[in-house]
Amino acid sequence: MTDVAVQVRELRRAFGRKQVLDGVSMDLRAGCVTGFVGSNGSGKTTTLRAMLGLLPAEGRTLFFGRPLAAWRAPSRIVGAAFAGVAGHPKHRVRHHLHMVAAGAGVPTRRADELLEQVGMREAADIRLSALSLGMSQRIGIAQALVAAPRVLILDEPANGLDPHAIRWLRDFLRTIADTGTAVLLSSHLLAEMQQMADRVAVLSQGRVVAEAAMSDLLAYADRQSVVQIQFAPDDAPALTGLSRRHGFELRRTGPDTADITGINREKLARLCLDLRVPLFQLSEDRSSLEDFYLTIAHEEFKIA
């Protein structure tokens, strides 16, 4: 596809006898925020480092059709941040970013602009060792963006951020993606990705077992939910007909109660309202994204 910025194919890496990556493959799309999700220790960071050539591994990763080493100025192709900012602890934030900018061959004013963009202008004279985890995360993002790369890779960027800062991160990454940048961010929290990502790739047992648009993933989770209803017994035929017309399953649990799957609570309520069938109880046992993860960790679910 023309919008594919990065192609990851069959990455394999073992540490001793432990196969950490067992054929990891996925695509990153330009203008798209992709969440890379897996439990702690599932190999997310190993995958990111292998993609960037920081860790030897079998397989290949192509950035716009070429290995990263084939690009003359790789910092203009991809920027990455692992666990905040990397630099000498005694260096002050502004001087550190100026050095990064000089190394990337871009004007130092770019670093100053990024400090403003990530809301860290007031931290410009703080030493790196004195940064809080949340501040370090923001400075790390600024460092990754110094050369205005076309791909941005962030490892657990929400760690240490309070709810206000997480909202800032969500809006900031959306702005970056809207410029056409392909964004990949890892997390062990699927619910966090629901707010940030357009697409999700789920890593389990050393391979990507799900790669889907977030909307498709949420629709799949909805289909696993169970809605409990209570109704007038005389309305049972109308509800049965409704289930047949709209493709959801109705299982009677009593003369005036039923469990329904294949439709979420909101949509069911609207359909019953249109049909003028009153519901005396409407509750939902909804599968969380974490439940979804536990499900697909054992069965492959892939949507192009």
Short mmCIF file of C-alpha atoms in Angstrom, two decimals:
data_model
loop_
_atom_site.label_atom_id
_atom_site.label_comp_id
_atom_site.label_asym_id
_atom_site.label_seq_id
_atom_site.Cartn_x
_atom_site.Cartn_y
_atom_site.Cartn_z
CA MET A 1 0.00 0.00 0.00
CA THR A 2 1.23 3.49 -0.82
CA ASP A 3 0.61 4.77 2.72
CA VAL A 4 2.81 2.14 4.37
CA ALA A 5 5.82 3.93 5.84
CA VAL A 6 7.49 1.04 7.67
CA GLN A 7 7.39 -2.67 6.92
CA VAL A 8 8.49 -5.04 9.67
CA ARG A 9 8.94 -8.60 8.49
CA GLU A 10 9.73 -11.81 10.40
CA LEU A 11 11.87 -10.35 13.17
CA ARG A 12 13.39 -13.11 15.26
CA ARG A 13 15.58 -12.79 18.32
CA ALA A 14 16.53 -15.21 21.09
CA PHE A 15 18.27 -14.61 24.39
CA GLY A 16 19.90 -17.91 25.20
CA ARG A 17 17.22 -20.56 24.84
CA LYS A 18 14.37 -18.09 25.16
CA GLN A 19 12.83 -17.07 21.83
CA VAL A 20 11.71 -13.50 22.53
CA LEU A 21 10.73 -12.56 18.98
CA ASP A 22 9.28 -15.32 16.84
CA GLY A 23 8.50 -13.78 13.46
CA VAL A 24 7.21 -10.31 14.37
CA SER A 25 5.59 -8.62 11.35
CA MET A 26 3.54 -5.43 11.08
CA ASP A 27 3.09 -2.27 9.02
CA LEU A 28 3.19 1.36 10.11
CA ARG A 29 1.16 3.78 8.04
CA ALA A 30 1.91 7.42 7.32
CA GLY A 31 -0.40 9.78 9.19
CA CYS A 32 -1.46 7.03 11.59
CA VAL A 33 -0.86 6.45 15.29
CA THR A 34 -0.25 2.74 15.84
CA GLY A 35 -0.35 1.33 19.35
CA PHE A 36 2.02 -1.58 19.98
CA VAL A 37 0.55 -3.50 22.90
CA GLY A 38 1.64 -6.47 24.92
CA SER A 39 2.12 -7.52 28.51
CA ASN A 40 5.27 -6.55 30.37
CA GLY A 41 8.11 -8.73 29.15
CA SER A 42 6.36 -9.67 25.91
CA GLY A 43 9.19 -8.29 23.74
CA LYS A 44 7.91 -4.83 22.78
CA THR A 45 11.14 -2.98 23.54
CA THR A 46 13.20 -5.75 21.95
CA THR A 47 11.09 -5.38 18.80
CA LEU A 48 11.58 -1.61 18.67
CA ARG A 49 15.33 -1.91 19.15
CA ALA A 50 15.56 -4.59 16.48
CA MET A 51 13.57 -2.41 14.07
CA LEU A 52 16.07 0.41 14.57
CA GLY A 53 19.14 -1.80 14.23
CA LEU A 54 20.10 -1.26 17.88
CA LEU A 55 19.86 -4.97 18.50
CA PRO A 56 20.87 -7.70 16.06
CA ALA A 57 17.95 -9.84 14.89
CA GLU A 58 16.86 -11.96 11.97
CA GLY A 59 14.32 -10.49 9.57
CA ARG A 60 14.13 -7.01 8.12
CA THR A 61 12.61 -3.59 8.63
CA LEU A 62 12.18 -1.22 5.70
CA PHE A 63 11.61 2.50 6.13
CA PHE A 64 9.96 3.82 2.97
CA GLY A 65 11.30 0.82 1.09
CA ARG A 66 14.89 0.89 2.39
CA PRO A 67 16.78 -0.38 5.43
CA LEU A 68 17.45 2.45 7.85
CA ALA A 69 21.22 2.17 7.28
CA ALA A 70 20.69 2.91 3.58
CA TRP A 71 19.42 6.43 4.31
CA ARG A 72 22.03 9.19 4.27
CA ALA A 73 20.39 11.07 7.15
CA PRO A 74 18.56 8.44 9.23
CA SER A 75 17.61 10.99 11.92
CA ARG A 76 15.37 12.65 9.33
CA ILE A 77 13.69 9.30 8.68
CA VAL A 78 13.02 8.07 12.21
CA GLY A 79 13.20 9.47 15.71
CA ALA A 80 12.86 7.31 18.81
CA ALA A 81 12.62 7.70 22.57
CA PHE A 82 13.18 4.92 25.08
CA ALA A 83 12.32 5.58 28.74
CA GLY A 84 12.53 9.34 28.57
CA VAL A 85 15.60 11.33 27.56
CA ALA A 86 19.09 9.96 26.95
CA GLY A 87 22.01 12.25 27.80
CA HIS A 88 24.63 13.20 30.35
CA PRO A 89 22.88 13.77 33.70
CA LYS A 90 24.78 17.02 34.35
CA HIS A 91 23.76 18.62 31.05
CA ARG A 92 20.96 21.16 31.10
CA VAL A 93 17.93 20.50 28.94
CA ARG A 94 18.45 23.34 26.46
CA HIS A 95 22.16 22.59 25.94
CA HIS A 96 21.43 18.90 25.54
CA LEU A 97 18.84 19.51 22.83
CA HIS A 98 21.16 22.00 21.11
CA MET A 99 23.81 19.27 20.89
CA VAL A 100 21.26 16.82 19.50
CA ALA A 101 20.21 19.40 16.90
CA ALA A 102 23.81 20.07 15.91
CA GLY A 103 24.44 16.35 15.53
CA ALA A 104 21.40 16.06 13.27
CA GLY A 105 22.48 19.03 11.17
CA VAL A 106 19.48 21.22 12.02
CA PRO A 107 19.46 24.76 13.49
CA THR A 108 19.50 24.98 17.28
CA ARG A 109 16.35 27.09 17.15
CA ARG A 110 14.53 23.86 16.28
CA ALA A 111 15.32 22.59 19.79
CA ASP A 112 13.93 25.78 21.33
CA GLU A 113 10.76 25.45 19.25
CA LEU A 114 10.28 21.88 20.44
CA LEU A 115 10.72 22.85 24.09
CA GLU A 116 7.79 25.19 23.57
CA GLN A 117 5.74 22.54 21.78
CA VAL A 118 6.16 19.93 24.50
CA GLY A 119 5.43 22.46 27.25
CA MET A 120 8.91 22.34 28.73
CA ARG A 121 10.17 25.89 28.11
CA GLU A 122 10.35 26.51 31.87
CA ALA A 123 12.51 23.41 32.25
CA ALA A 124 15.15 24.55 29.76
CA ASP A 125 17.83 25.21 32.41
CA ILE A 126 17.15 22.12 34.55
CA ARG A 127 19.80 19.41 34.59
CA LEU A 128 18.72 16.11 33.04
CA SER A 129 19.32 14.35 36.37
CA ALA A 130 16.78 16.64 38.06
CA LEU A 131 13.92 15.93 35.67
CA SER A 132 10.89 14.06 36.96
CA LEU A 133 9.83 10.98 35.01
CA GLY A 134 6.99 12.88 33.34
CA MET A 135 9.28 15.78 32.38
CA SER A 136 11.87 13.34 31.07
CA GLN A 137 9.23 11.72 28.87
CA ARG A 138 8.39 15.07 27.27
CA ILE A 139 12.03 15.99 26.72
CA GLY A 140 12.64 12.55 25.21
CA ILE A 141 9.84 13.18 22.72
CA ALA A 142 11.36 16.57 21.85
CA GLN A 143 14.74 14.91 21.32
CA ALA A 144 13.21 12.32 19.00
CA LEU A 145 11.56 15.05 16.92
CA VAL A 146 14.57 17.35 16.53
CA ALA A 147 15.24 16.41 12.90
CA ALA A 148 11.50 16.36 11.99
CA PRO A 149 11.53 12.63 11.20
CA ARG A 150 8.89 10.96 9.08
CA VAL A 151 8.54 8.13 11.61
CA LEU A 152 8.29 8.55 15.39
CA ILE A 153 8.79 5.56 17.72
CA LEU A 154 8.07 5.92 21.44
CA ASP A 155 8.50 3.21 24.09
CA GLU A 156 5.94 3.51 26.92
CA PRO A 157 5.66 7.32 26.55
CA ALA A 158 2.78 7.62 29.03
CA ASN A 159 4.80 6.23 31.95
CA GLY A 160 5.02 8.83 34.69
CA LEU A 161 2.42 11.14 33.16
CA ASP A 162 -0.57 12.37 35.14
CA PRO A 163 -4.04 12.41 33.50
CA HIS A 164 -3.58 16.00 32.29
CA ALA A 165 -0.25 15.13 30.68
CA ILE A 166 -1.69 11.99 29.09
CA ARG A 167 -4.36 14.11 27.46
CA TRP A 168 -1.64 16.46 26.24
CA LEU A 169 0.28 13.46 24.83
CA ARG A 170 -2.82 12.22 23.00
CA ASP A 171 -3.45 15.60 21.39
CA PHE A 172 0.23 16.13 20.60
CA LEU A 173 0.63 12.78 18.85
CA ARG A 174 -2.54 13.42 16.88
CA THR A 175 -1.06 16.71 15.67
CA ILE A 176 2.20 14.98 14.71
CA ALA A 177 0.36 12.22 12.82
CA ASP A 178 -1.78 14.79 10.98
CA THR A 179 1.42 16.11 9.35
CA GLY A 180 1.85 12.68 7.71
CA THR A 181 4.23 11.19 10.28
CA ALA A 182 3.90 7.50 11.09
CA VAL A 183 3.75 7.15 14.88
CA LEU A 184 4.36 3.93 16.81
CA LEU A 185 3.99 3.88 20.58
CA SER A 186 4.26 0.86 22.83
CA SER A 187 2.25 0.22 25.97
CA HIS A 188 1.13 -2.64 28.17
CA LEU A 189 -2.26 -0.95 28.64
CA LEU A 190 -4.86 -1.53 25.92
CA ALA A 191 -7.29 0.93 27.51
CA GLU A 192 -4.66 3.65 27.19
CA MET A 193 -4.34 2.90 23.49
CA GLN A 194 -8.08 3.25 23.03
CA GLN A 195 -7.66 6.99 23.58
CA MET A 196 -4.52 7.44 21.50
CA ALA A 197 -4.22 5.00 18.62
CA ASP A 198 -5.84 4.69 15.19
CA ARG A 199 -4.55 1.15 14.84
CA VAL A 200 -3.29 -1.48 17.25
CA ALA A 201 -0.78 -4.30 16.90
CA VAL A 202 -0.84 -6.81 19.78
CA LEU A 203 2.28 -8.78 20.65
CA SER A 204 1.92 -12.15 22.34
CA GLN A 205 4.31 -15.07 22.62
CA GLY A 206 6.84 -13.41 20.36
CA ARG A 207 4.59 -12.53 17.44
CA VAL A 208 1.94 -10.05 16.42
CA VAL A 209 -1.35 -11.87 16.94
CA ALA A 210 -3.63 -8.94 16.12
CA GLU A 211 -3.23 -5.98 13.82
CA ALA A 212 -6.37 -3.95 13.31
CA ALA A 213 -7.95 -0.53 13.16
CA MET A 214 -8.99 0.56 16.64
CA SER A 215 -12.59 0.87 15.46
CA ASP A 216 -12.55 -2.76 14.30
CA LEU A 217 -10.97 -3.89 17.56
CA LEU A 218 -13.62 -2.09 19.59
CA ALA A 219 -16.39 -3.52 17.41
CA TYR A 220 -14.98 -6.99 18.01
CA ALA A 221 -14.90 -6.32 21.76
CA ASP A 222 -18.52 -5.14 21.57
CA ARG A 223 -19.54 -8.43 19.96
CA GLN A 224 -18.12 -10.26 22.96
CA SER A 225 -20.22 -8.22 25.39
CA VAL A 226 -23.37 -9.60 27.04
CA VAL A 227 -26.40 -7.33 27.48
CA GLN A 228 -28.97 -8.35 30.09
CA ILE A 229 -32.53 -7.15 29.61
CA GLN A 230 -35.89 -7.42 31.35
CA PHE A 231 -39.08 -6.90 29.35
CA ALA A 232 -42.81 -7.54 29.32
CA PRO A 233 -43.43 -11.21 28.39
CA ASP A 234 -45.87 -10.12 25.68
CA ASP A 235 -42.98 -8.34 23.90
CA ALA A 236 -40.87 -11.49 23.54
CA PRO A 237 -41.96 -12.15 19.90
CA ALA A 238 -41.12 -8.57 18.93
CA LEU A 239 -37.65 -8.88 20.46
CA THR A 240 -37.07 -12.20 18.72
CA GLY A 241 -37.98 -10.65 15.37
CA LEU A 242 -35.70 -7.71 16.12
CA SER A 243 -32.79 -10.04 16.79
CA ARG A 244 -33.33 -11.83 13.47
CA ARG A 245 -33.50 -8.60 11.48
CA HIS A 246 -30.40 -7.06 13.04
CA GLY A 247 -28.24 -10.17 13.44
CA PHE A 248 -27.76 -10.32 17.19
CA GLU A 249 -28.39 -13.33 19.41
CA LEU A 250 -31.12 -13.41 22.05
CA ARG A 251 -31.06 -16.15 24.69
CA ARG A 252 -34.03 -16.31 27.07
CA THR A 253 -33.00 -16.69 30.70
CA GLY A 254 -36.52 -16.46 32.12
CA PRO A 255 -40.08 -15.54 31.12
CA ASP A 256 -39.21 -11.83 31.08
CA THR A 257 -35.40 -11.79 30.92
CA ALA A 258 -32.76 -12.51 28.28
CA ASP A 259 -29.06 -12.28 27.54
CA ILE A 260 -28.12 -10.65 24.26
CA THR A 261 -24.80 -10.83 22.38
CA GLY A 262 -23.65 -9.32 19.12
CA ILE A 263 -24.86 -5.78 19.83
CA ASN A 264 -23.97 -3.17 22.41
CA ARG A 265 -26.34 -1.68 24.95
CA GLU A 266 -26.66 1.72 23.29
CA LYS A 267 -27.64 0.37 19.89
CA LEU A 268 -30.08 -2.13 21.40
CA ALA A 269 -31.77 0.61 23.42
CA ARG A 270 -32.28 2.72 20.29
CA LEU A 271 -33.74 -0.21 18.34
CA CYS A 272 -36.18 -1.02 21.14
CA LEU A 273 -37.16 2.63 21.41
CA ASP A 274 -37.90 2.77 17.68
CA LEU A 275 -39.97 -0.41 17.99
CA ARG A 276 -41.70 0.97 21.10
CA VAL A 277 -40.71 -2.05 23.15
CA PRO A 278 -40.06 -0.89 26.73
CA LEU A 279 -37.15 -2.43 28.63
CA PHE A 280 -37.41 -2.52 32.42
CA GLN A 281 -33.76 -3.42 32.87
CA LEU A 282 -30.82 -2.87 30.56
CA SER A 283 -27.31 -3.69 31.76
CA GLU A 284 -24.14 -4.76 30.05
CA ASP A 285 -21.27 -7.01 30.97
CA ARG A 286 -18.84 -5.43 28.56
CA SER A 287 -15.55 -6.99 27.60
CA SER A 288 -12.71 -4.62 28.36
CA LEU A 289 -9.79 -4.24 25.99
CA GLU A 290 -7.74 -6.17 28.53
CA ASP A 291 -10.25 -9.04 28.23
CA PHE A 292 -9.84 -8.79 24.48
CA TYR A 293 -6.08 -9.05 24.86
CA LEU A 294 -6.39 -12.18 26.98
CA THR A 295 -8.66 -13.69 24.33
CA ILE A 296 -6.49 -12.98 21.31
CA ALA A 297 -3.34 -14.01 23.10
CA HIS A 298 -4.52 -17.54 22.31
CA GLU A 299 -6.20 -17.10 18.95
CA GLU A 300 -5.22 -15.07 15.92
CA PHE A 301 -7.40 -12.11 14.99
CA LYS A 302 -6.25 -10.07 12.03
CA ILE A 303 -7.96 -7.30 10.10
CA ALA A 304 -6.21 -5.64 7.18
#
